[in-house]
Short mmCIF file of C-alpha atoms and ligand atoms in Angstrom, two decimals:
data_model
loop_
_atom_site.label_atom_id
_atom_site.label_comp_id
_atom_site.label_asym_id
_atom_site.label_seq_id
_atom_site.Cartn_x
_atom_site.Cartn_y
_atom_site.Cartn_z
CA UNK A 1 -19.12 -8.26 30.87
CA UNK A 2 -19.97 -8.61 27.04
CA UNK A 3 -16.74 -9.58 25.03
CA UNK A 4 -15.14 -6.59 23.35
CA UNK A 5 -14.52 -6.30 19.69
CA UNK A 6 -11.26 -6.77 19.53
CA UNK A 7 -9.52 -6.38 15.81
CA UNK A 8 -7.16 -8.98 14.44
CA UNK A 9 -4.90 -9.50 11.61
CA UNK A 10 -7.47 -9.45 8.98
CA UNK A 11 -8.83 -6.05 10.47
CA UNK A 12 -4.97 -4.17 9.63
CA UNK A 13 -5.17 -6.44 6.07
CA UNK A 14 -8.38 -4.80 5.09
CA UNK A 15 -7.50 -1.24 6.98
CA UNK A 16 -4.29 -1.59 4.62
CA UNK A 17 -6.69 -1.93 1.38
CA UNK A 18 -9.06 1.43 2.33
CA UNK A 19 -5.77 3.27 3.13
CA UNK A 20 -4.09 2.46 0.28
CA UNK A 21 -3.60 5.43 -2.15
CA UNK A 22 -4.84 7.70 1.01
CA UNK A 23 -1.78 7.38 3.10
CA UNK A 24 1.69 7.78 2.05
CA UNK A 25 4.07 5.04 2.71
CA UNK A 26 6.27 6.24 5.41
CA UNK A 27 9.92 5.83 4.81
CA UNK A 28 12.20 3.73 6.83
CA UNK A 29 15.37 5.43 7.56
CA UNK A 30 18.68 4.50 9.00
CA UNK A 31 21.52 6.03 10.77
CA UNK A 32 25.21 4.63 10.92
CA UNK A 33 25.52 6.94 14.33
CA UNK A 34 22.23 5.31 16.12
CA UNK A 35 23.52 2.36 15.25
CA UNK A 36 26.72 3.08 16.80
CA UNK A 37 25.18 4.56 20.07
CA UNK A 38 22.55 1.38 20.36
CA UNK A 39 24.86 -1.37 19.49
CA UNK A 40 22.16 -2.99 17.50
CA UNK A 41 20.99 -1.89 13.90
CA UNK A 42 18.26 0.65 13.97
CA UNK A 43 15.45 1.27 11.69
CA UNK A 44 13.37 4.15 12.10
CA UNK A 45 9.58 4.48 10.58
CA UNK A 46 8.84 7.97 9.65
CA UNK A 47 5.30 8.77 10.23
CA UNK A 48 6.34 12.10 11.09
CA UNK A 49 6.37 12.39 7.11
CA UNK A 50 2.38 11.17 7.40
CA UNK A 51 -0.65 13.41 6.33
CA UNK A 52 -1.10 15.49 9.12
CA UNK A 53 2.08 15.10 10.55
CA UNK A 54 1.21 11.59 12.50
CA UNK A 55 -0.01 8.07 12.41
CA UNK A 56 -2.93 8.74 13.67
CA UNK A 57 -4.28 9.92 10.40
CA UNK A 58 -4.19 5.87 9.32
CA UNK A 59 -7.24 5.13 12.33
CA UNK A 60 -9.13 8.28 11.65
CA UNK A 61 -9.60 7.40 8.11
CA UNK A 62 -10.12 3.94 8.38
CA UNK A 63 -12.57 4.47 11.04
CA UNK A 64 -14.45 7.35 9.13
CA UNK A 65 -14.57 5.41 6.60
CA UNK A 66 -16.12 2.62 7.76
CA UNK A 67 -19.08 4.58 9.02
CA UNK A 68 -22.76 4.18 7.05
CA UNK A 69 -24.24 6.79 5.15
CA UNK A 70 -26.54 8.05 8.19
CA UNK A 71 -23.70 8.26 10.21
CA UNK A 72 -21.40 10.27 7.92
CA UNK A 73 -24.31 12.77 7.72
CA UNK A 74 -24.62 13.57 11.32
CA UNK A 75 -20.61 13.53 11.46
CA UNK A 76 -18.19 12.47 14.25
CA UNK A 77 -17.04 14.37 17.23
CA UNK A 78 -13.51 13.56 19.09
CA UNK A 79 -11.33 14.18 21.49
CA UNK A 80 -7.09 15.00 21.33
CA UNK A 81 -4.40 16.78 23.27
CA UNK A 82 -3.71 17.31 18.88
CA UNK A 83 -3.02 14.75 16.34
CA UNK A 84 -5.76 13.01 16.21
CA UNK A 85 -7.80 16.33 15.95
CA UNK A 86 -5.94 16.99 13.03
CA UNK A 87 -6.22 13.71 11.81
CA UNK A 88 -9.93 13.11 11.88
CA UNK A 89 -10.38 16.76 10.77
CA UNK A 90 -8.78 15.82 7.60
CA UNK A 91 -10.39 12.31 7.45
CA UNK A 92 -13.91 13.68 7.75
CA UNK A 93 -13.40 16.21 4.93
CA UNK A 94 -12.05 14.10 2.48
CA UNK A 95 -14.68 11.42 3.08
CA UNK A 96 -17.43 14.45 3.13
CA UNK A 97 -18.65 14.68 6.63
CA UNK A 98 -17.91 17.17 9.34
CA UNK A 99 -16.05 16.88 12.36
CA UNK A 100 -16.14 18.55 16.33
CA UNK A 101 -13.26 18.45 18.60
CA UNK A 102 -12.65 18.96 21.90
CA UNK A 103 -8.87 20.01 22.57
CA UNK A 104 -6.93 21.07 25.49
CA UNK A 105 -6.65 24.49 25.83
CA UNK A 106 -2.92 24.12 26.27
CA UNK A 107 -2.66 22.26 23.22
CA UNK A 108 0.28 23.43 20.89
CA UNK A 109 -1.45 26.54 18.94
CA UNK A 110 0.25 24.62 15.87
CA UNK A 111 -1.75 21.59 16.66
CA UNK A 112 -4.88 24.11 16.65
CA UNK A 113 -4.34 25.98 13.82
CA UNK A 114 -4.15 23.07 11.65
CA UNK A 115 -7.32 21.25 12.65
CA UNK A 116 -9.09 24.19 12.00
CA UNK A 117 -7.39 24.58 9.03
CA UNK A 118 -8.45 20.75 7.96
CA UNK A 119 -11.93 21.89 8.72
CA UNK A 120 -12.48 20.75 11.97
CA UNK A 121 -14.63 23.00 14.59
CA UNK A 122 -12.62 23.44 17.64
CA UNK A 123 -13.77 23.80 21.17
CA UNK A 124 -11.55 23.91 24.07
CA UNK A 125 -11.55 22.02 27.84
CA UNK A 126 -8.81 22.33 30.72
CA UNK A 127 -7.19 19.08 30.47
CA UNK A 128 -6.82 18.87 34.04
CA UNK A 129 -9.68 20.09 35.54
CA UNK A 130 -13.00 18.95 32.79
CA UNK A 131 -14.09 15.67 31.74
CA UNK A 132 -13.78 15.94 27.71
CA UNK A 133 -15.31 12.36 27.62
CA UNK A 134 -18.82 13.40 29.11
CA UNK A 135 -18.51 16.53 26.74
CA UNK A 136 -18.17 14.03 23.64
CA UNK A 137 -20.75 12.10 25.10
CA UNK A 138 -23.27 15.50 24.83
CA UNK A 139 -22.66 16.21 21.16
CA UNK A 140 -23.60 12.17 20.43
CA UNK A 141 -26.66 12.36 22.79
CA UNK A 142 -27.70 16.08 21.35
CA UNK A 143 -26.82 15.91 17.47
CA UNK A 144 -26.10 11.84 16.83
CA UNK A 145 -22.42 12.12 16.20
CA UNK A 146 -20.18 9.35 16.31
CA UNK A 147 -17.89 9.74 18.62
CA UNK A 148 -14.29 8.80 17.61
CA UNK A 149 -12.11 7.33 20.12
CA UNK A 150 -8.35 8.24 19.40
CA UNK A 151 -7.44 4.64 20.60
CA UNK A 152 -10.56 2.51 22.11
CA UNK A 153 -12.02 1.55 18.82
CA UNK A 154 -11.13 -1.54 16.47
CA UNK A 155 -11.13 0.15 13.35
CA UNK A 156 -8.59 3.00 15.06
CA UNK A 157 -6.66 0.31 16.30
CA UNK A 158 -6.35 -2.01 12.60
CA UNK A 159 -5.86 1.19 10.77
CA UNK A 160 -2.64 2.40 13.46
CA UNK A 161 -1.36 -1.74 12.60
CA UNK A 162 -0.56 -0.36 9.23
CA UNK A 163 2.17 1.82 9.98
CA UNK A 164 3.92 -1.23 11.34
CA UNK A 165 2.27 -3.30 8.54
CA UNK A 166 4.24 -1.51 5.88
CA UNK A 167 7.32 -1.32 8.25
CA UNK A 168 7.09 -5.79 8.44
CA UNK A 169 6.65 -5.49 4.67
CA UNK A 170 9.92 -3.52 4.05
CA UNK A 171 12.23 -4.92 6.79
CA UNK A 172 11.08 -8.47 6.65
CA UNK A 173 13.75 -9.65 9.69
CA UNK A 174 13.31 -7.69 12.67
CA UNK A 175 13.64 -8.55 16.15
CA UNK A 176 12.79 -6.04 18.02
CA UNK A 177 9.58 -3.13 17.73
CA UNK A 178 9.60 -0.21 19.78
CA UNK A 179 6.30 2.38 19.69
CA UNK A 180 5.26 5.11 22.36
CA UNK A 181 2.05 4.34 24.19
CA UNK A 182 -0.60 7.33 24.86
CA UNK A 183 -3.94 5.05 24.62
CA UNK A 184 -1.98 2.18 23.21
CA UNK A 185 -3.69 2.25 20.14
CA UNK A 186 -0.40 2.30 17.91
CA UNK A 187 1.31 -0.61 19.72
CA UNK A 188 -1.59 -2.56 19.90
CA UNK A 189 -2.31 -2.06 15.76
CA UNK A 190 1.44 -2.71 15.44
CA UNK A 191 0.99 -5.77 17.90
CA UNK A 192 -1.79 -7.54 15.39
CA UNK A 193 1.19 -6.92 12.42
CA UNK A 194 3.97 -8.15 14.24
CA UNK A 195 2.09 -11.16 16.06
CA UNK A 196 1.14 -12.43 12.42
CA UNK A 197 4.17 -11.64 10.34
CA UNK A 198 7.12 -11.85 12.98
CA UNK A 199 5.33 -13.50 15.91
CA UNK A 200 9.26 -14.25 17.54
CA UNK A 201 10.17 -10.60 17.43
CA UNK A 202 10.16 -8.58 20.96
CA UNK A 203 6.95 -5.62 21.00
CA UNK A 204 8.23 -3.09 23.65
CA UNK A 205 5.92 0.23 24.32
CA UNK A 206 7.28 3.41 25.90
CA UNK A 207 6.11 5.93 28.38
CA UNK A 208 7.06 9.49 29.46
CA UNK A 209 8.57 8.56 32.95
CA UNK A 210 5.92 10.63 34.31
CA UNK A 211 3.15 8.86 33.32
CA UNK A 212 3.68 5.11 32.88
CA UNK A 213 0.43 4.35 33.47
CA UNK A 214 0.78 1.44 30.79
CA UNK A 215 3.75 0.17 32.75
CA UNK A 216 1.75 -0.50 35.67
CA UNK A 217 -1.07 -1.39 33.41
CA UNK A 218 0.95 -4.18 32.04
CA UNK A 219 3.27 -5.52 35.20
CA UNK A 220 0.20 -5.53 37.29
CA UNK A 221 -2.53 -7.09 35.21
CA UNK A 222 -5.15 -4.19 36.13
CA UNK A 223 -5.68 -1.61 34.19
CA UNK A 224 -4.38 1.67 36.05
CA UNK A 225 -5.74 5.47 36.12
CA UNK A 226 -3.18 8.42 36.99
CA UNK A 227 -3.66 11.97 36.56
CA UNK A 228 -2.71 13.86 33.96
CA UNK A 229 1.37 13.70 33.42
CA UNK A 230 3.02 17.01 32.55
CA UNK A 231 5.34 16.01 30.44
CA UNK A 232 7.05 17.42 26.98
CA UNK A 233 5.60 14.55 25.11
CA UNK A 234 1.89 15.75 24.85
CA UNK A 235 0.73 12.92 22.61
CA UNK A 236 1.42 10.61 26.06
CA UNK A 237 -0.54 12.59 28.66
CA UNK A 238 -3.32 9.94 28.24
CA UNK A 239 -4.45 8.91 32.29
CA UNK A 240 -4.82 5.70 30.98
CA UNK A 241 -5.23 2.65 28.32
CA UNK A 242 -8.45 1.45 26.96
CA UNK A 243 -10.23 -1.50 27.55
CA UNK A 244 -9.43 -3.22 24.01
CA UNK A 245 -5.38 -1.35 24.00
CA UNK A 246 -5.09 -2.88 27.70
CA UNK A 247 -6.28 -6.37 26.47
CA UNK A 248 -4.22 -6.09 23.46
CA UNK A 249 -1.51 -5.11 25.69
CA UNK A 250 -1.49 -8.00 27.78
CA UNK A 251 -1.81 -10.45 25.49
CA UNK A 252 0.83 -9.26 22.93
CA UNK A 253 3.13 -6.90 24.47
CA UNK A 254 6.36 -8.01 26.21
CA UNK A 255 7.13 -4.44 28.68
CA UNK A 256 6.56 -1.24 28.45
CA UNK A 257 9.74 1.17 29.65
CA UNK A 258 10.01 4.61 30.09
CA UNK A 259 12.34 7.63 29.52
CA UNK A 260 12.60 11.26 31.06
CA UNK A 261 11.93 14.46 29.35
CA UNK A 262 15.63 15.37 29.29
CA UNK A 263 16.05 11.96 27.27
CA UNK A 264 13.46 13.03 25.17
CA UNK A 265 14.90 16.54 24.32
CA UNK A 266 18.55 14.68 23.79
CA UNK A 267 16.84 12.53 20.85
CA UNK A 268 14.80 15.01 19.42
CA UNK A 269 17.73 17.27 18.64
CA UNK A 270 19.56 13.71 17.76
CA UNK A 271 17.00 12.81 15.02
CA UNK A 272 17.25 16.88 14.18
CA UNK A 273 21.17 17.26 13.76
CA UNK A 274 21.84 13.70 12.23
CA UNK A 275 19.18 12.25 10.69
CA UNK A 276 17.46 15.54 9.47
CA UNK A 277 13.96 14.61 10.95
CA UNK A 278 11.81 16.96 12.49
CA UNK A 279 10.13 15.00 15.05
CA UNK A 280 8.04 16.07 18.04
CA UNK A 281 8.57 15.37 21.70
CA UNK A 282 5.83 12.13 21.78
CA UNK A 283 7.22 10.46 18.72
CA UNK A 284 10.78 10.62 20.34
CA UNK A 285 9.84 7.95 22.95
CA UNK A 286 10.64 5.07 20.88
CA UNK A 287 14.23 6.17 19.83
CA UNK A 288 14.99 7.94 23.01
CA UNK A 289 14.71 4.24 24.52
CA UNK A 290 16.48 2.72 21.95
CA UNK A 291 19.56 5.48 22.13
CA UNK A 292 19.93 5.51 25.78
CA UNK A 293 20.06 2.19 26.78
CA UNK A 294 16.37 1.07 28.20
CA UNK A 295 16.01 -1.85 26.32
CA UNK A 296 18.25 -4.75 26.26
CA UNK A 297 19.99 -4.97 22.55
CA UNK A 298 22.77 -7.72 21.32
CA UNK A 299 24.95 -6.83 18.76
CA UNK A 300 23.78 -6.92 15.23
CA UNK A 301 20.11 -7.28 16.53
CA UNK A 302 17.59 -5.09 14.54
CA UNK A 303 15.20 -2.89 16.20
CA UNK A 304 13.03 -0.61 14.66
CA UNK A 305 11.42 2.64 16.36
CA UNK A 306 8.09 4.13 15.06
CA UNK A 307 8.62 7.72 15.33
CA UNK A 308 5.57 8.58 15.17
CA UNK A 309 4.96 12.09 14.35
CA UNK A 310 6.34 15.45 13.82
CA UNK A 311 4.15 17.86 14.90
CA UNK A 312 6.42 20.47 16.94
CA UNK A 313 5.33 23.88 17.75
CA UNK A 314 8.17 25.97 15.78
CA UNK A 315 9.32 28.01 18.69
CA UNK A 316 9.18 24.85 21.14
CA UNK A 317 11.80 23.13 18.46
CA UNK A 318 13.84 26.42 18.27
CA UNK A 319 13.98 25.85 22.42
CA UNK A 320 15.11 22.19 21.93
CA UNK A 321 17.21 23.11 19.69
CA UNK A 322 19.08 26.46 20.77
CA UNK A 323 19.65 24.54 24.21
CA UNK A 324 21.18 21.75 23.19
C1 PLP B 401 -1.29 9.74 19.80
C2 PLP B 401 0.17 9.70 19.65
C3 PLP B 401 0.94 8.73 20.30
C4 PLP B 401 0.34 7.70 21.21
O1 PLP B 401 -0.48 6.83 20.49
P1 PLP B 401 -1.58 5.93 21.20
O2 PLP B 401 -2.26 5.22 20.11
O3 PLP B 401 -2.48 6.87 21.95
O4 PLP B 401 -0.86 5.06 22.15
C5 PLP B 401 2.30 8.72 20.06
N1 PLP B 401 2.89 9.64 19.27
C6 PLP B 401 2.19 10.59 18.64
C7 PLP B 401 2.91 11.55 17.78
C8 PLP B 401 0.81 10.65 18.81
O5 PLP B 401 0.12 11.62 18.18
#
């Protein structure tokens, strides 16, 4: 096996210099009622206020960006169950290339609507039935894209470590970082930050219950497949981590926990009624964990949650929220 390139430190550092001026700067918000239900003082990283309504804009530019001139003219092709469609849809146009993606035909219509509107050409697969990585695959073989991993890639991985590079830089003292895992490319960006500038503080990842394929992942040292969880948070439904997350993961992460979908629909109408944050299902997972109780906290301890990104479909939220 050839050694993967896996980013470091220096990788987010730089990321954080090409982003800069590109990205906003996420707020960090607090909540004297989370605090109160946790036991523990919260922080929570807003990257539902990102460009494109996620983190995952941070990779996709970084990663665009880093591309050669050749490269940028034959464009980049990707797959996403959303945000990262919409997030490399953007990228590509503002660094003047062009971008395919495959999506899952049961992907929010929001989700859709807005990578088109970003500029991306959209093609559909059944996200349980076709294999959208041989379909990438095609477009690189038959026009010379690049194809854009939305987690398996070292530059997508240092530019995600910014988010939690910006969070470090703000709330100097934590002890305690909490991030969903899909691919793992957000915990394992926000591992390289928080192994540099806070190497003492705890790095927990969580998964829908459903699919905690990065649980196993991580308790049994091999890197585990599942199928496809149906779950609420659709950024999660990833069947497993990648080869550099899972490494990454192992090396830097101390557990991964889950929470249900009911959990997930408590907090999101939580973060709705008290904090005033619209944030979807996926980027829940990191404050539903922290709310209910799934990760050891001692008084006065400060943990901070990446919610990490807002895109609801309007009339899912109006469910959420008229049935709470
Ligand atoms: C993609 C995504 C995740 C999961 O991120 P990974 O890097 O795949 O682990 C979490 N939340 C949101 C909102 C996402 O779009």
């Amino acid at each position: 096996m050839t050694a993967l390139d896996l980013p470091n430190y220096q990788d987010v550092i730089r990321a954080s210099a090409v982003l800069d001026g590109v990205v906003n700067r996420t707020p960090v918000l607090r909540s004297p009622l989370a605090d109160a239900r946790a036991g523990a003082q919260l922080f929570f990283k807003c990257e539902n206020f990102q460009r494109t309504g996620a983190f995952k804009f941070r990779g996709a530019y970084y990663a665009i960006a880093r591309l050669s001139e050749e490269q940028r003219r034959a464009g980049v092709v990707a797959y996403s169950s959303g945000n990262h469609a919409q997030a490399v849809a953007l990228a590509a146009r503002l660094l003047g290339t062009h971008a395919v993606i495959l999506m899952p035909a049961d992907a929010p219509m929001a989700k859709r609507a807005a990578t088109e509107g970003y500029g991306g050409q959209v093609l559909t697969y059944d996200r349980y039935k076709d294999d959208r990585i041989a379909m990438a695959e095609a477009f690189v073989r038959d026009e010379g894209r690049v194809l854009l991993s939305p987690y398996d890639h070292a530059d997508v991985i240092a530019g995600q470590g910014t988010a939690a590079l910006e969070l470090l830089q703000d709330q100097t003292d934590l002890d305690l970082l909490v991030t969903p895992i899909g691919g793992g490319g957000l915990i394992s960006g926000s591992a390289l930050a928080l192994r540099a500038l806070r190497p003492g503080a705890r790095l927990i990842g969580v998964e829908p219950a459903l699919g905690n394929d990065a649980q196993q992942s991580l308790r049994s040292g091999v890197l585990h497949h599942i199928t496809a969880p149906r779950t609420i948070a659709d950024g999660a439904t990833t069947t497993h981590l990648g080869d550099r997350t899972f490494a990454i993961l192992c090396r830097d992460v101390d557990d991964v926990v889950t929470v249900t979908d009911e959990e997930l629909r408590e907090t999101l109408v939580f973060l709705a009624q008290r904090l005033k944050l619209i944030v979807e299902p996926t980027g829940c997972l990191g404050a539903a964990a922290l709310l209910h109780g799934k990760i050891a906290l001692r008084p006065g301890q400060r943990a901070a949650a990446i919610l990490s990104g807002g895109n609801v479909d309007m009339t899912a939220l109006a469910g959420y929220l008229a049935a709470a």
